[in-house]
Phi, psi and omega in degrees: 000323179294326179295317178295321179294320178294326183288320183267330181232074185289345186270351184226154172221106188072235177255012185247136177283138183284145173282164178302323179293318179293323178296320179294320179295320180292321178295320177297321179293324178293320179294325180287334183256012180290143183291145180290130181288114180283320182219132178223166185228120178214081184287329182298335181293328183239020188296311184294307178297330178293318179293321178297314179296323180294321179293317179296319178296319177298319179297318180293321178295321178295319179294320178294316179294328179295317183279348176279348180245090186295329180295319180290317182293337179281334183262312186253130177296155181298323181298324180295314180295323180292323176294320177297318176299318177297321176298317180294315180296316178297320178295320179293316180297319181290326178290324180277346183279123180286337181255030183295335180283342180277167178285333180271057180284149181276004179290124180293140184239143177283086180277172186293319182296316179297320184287307188284331185262338187234323186267323183285319183304318179299324181291316181290324178296317178297319180291321181284323182291322180254028180292131176291096189298319184297310179295324182293314182289325179292334180246023184296321179298315178295319180296317179295324177298313179292321185286317185269297184293319180296318179292320176299317178299313181298317183296312183286325179292312180294316180297315180294317180291324177292328175294322175295323177294321180293341179281351176288129184293325181294336181284341180056047180233034183292340181279354180272117183270179184293317181296324177294322177293320177293324175297317177295322178295323178292329179288317188271354187277334189281138173282136187268125181292329181293314180293321179296316178299318184295328184264314187289329178287338180279329183268354176055052179289159183293164189298324183295307181293323180297313184287332178293310183287316181291320176297321176298317181295332178281316187275345179280001178297319181297317179296318181296316180297315181295312180297320181298307180294327181295307182289332176292317177294320180295322181292327177284323181286322179092337180232149180233127179249171178294325178297320178297318179295320178295318177294329176295321177294317177297322180299326178298314179292324179294315182294314184286305182292327177295318176297319179295318181295318178297318178297320179294321180296312180293325178295317179293319178296319178295320178294321179293323179295325182292349176294333189252020181258023183297324183260007178222066184293336185293328186268002181299314179298328181296322178298318180298313182292317185289317178297321179294315181293324176294325176297318179295314181293322179296322177293321180292332179300319182263016181058036174267180182280105178292328180294313179293329177294317178295318180296313180297321179295314180295318180294318182287329186278324193302307186297326182277323179294319180294333177283340183260322188278168178281165181291329177294321177294321177298317178297320178297315180299315183299308185286328178292319177297314180298321181294311184288327176293322177293317178295316180297317179298318179295316179296324181299312182290325177292314178296328178297317176293319179295317180294329177297321179286323188284320190284154173287150184228141173242107187265114174242109187302318182297313182295316184292312183296315180292330176297314180296316182294315182292328176297318179292315183294315181295324179294315181295313181296320180294316181293315181295315180294317179290324179294326177300323178282318184295320183297341177288342183244352181268145174281312175269107185286151173274119183282177178297322177296318179297317179298320180296317181292320178297317179291319182286338181272009178281076185274144173257155185208213190288342178296314177297320179297318181288324176295327177296329179291338180285348181291159178293141183292099177220175175297327180293322179299317180296321178292320177297316180297322178296317178293322179296316178298321179296317178296318179299313180296322180293314182291319183287317184278305186287303182289321180293325181279336183260352184288327178294311176300325179291322177297317178290324180292318180278356180057046178287138181298133180257169182286138177256121180279102179230151176264133181290145180242170177297321179299316179294320179296319179297312181292328177295315178294323178298316179293325177297315178294322180296315179293326175296318177296321178297319178296322177294319179297320181283349183073023182250118180271085183261202185298315183289328178297310181289330175295319178294319177299317180294321178295320178295318178296320179296317182290325186279321189242308191291314183297326179292332181272328188257346181245132183270152172073203185289342184289348177290333179253014183283132177298158185294323180294319178294321177297318178295321178297320179296322177296317178297321180295317178295320178297319178294322179296317179294325176295321178293322178295315180294327180277348179090005181274074185277349184290338184271347188296322182300338180286340181270085189278344185257019181281144181267133176064019174260315176261166177300153186294330183288332184271353182280124180274146178291133180284129181261118179262118183295136177217140181236155180280167179296323180295314179296323178297321179292323177296319178297320179298316180296321179296317180294321182292326185276329186255332180262184180298139183295126179262149181271116179275080185292329183296334180288328181266011183268138170224142183296332183260328181233125175268097184285153181287133176290133181297335178283349184247016182294324182280352183254054179285165183293325182292313180295325179296318178294319179297318179296322179293321178293318180296320179294320177295321179296320180293322178296316180294321179295320178296318179296325179294316179298321179294319180296318179295318181296318179294322179295315179296321179295324180291321178293322178297322179294322178292320180296319179292327181293319181279000000 
């Protein structure tokens, strides 16, 4: 009872007021006898990680529900449904938010820092690490034309035409100057890799069209970054000189090549680090992720192209890392990249819908409508004009159908939306963001939903899912060597010539430094065979057919390390090779050593072909034709006489 009295009436005890010392003692006694809290509530302590986890869970549930309804996924692209979900979620949050009218609304917004530093890198890393190198390098010239020249054309055409539209008095846009229009054109001109990936992977377009549009969306980042910073500086300065324009051109090479160099450095360091992870297999995937992310952040520090840095890092790292790490680590890297890129892509489209509801909008019908029209017109004119030039140098020409798909696949996405957020907070920024959102919605919804029916209507060739075989690999390498030899004979240092030089340099120097053990000297065919063997082994493990596994003796990380025998790669000396050649020439059919009589400037006559001159060949052909005609005449006379004899006997 005394405890309760002390708790509720701490200042009195009976009819006597407590002294300060007694009050302190009673308070201490109360603290010591306070009941233990069985249940408490403190949401602010975990609010941020709880909201992040809730958003990721919502994104995964939306993605799962989308693929459970095949009819919907066949008609509507996944990105469209995710944006609609974002619009609904944003509307609900804004309706429940009591402070929605204030600027400090609790509705989450897709800001620039969240997009560029956390959501975009996983998507670009997944695309760069698993980039089809062969298709990319074979069409690199075409991709660069679309990415550099095409983006410059779109930026200046849209910016210049929008400035002309702003001069119309009825549009009430007289305060928009030329540099602001060019800045807006540089933001809206770039094709977005996230939107292209979301749509093109669903329609399974063929490899050529996929790599053209997707490669353009990856490489136009450097042009977009340079133009954006260039026009932003010019708009603040107010004047543009020839020196500024010249420095802008230099800035493009610095941004693009600098990003590539940073990516290559981190990729080589990551590959070299993977040489020493033999006894620490668990941390192998972490090196791949951290080196790639550090390459992206290092490029962003110097305002270089982070996208190109990530692509270069992934491309440079993959072949050497896969030769060093275990197959389990490779599987972990593959699925972790796919998982995070899928989650990031889903969150981007949901946040895009939520930000559309949350942000203020300034709707100008003239500006918005002309922006959509000019984006379509500039894309069509740029693709058609550039293809006319490109087809003069390509062996496999781009047809009208290909041009239509490339032009129609120029989707805009969250990159343009995030660049718009970097603008200074003005009335013009809000109008630009409203127009950018409209273009994004038009390209994703209208073009994204109609591109699949158009592909089927035009009967555009689709991608064929096939597994590469040893036979295909052998013939592919044979054709590469053959084309390299043809280029050498013609004296033309083309794509295959430099590819062969790079392969020789890689085999002689780079592989020995970045790949550990015997695999540094392993031939390419044997390496490809080992990859196929490992893939088959993992399929057998997943299917439960373990009885066949002991026959695969050369698998890595499947059997214990002590039982694995070292692979012996046959090698012969130059002297032994020459002896074998002499034996073959003396005992087998004589082979013509054409390479010995070859000169780049003079094609000397082969001694085995002296008797087969063009004149003698023509004489022999004429003589053979005369003999054939003479034989046919004798046969006709003989048949005629035999027929007359038969008639005489009959009568």
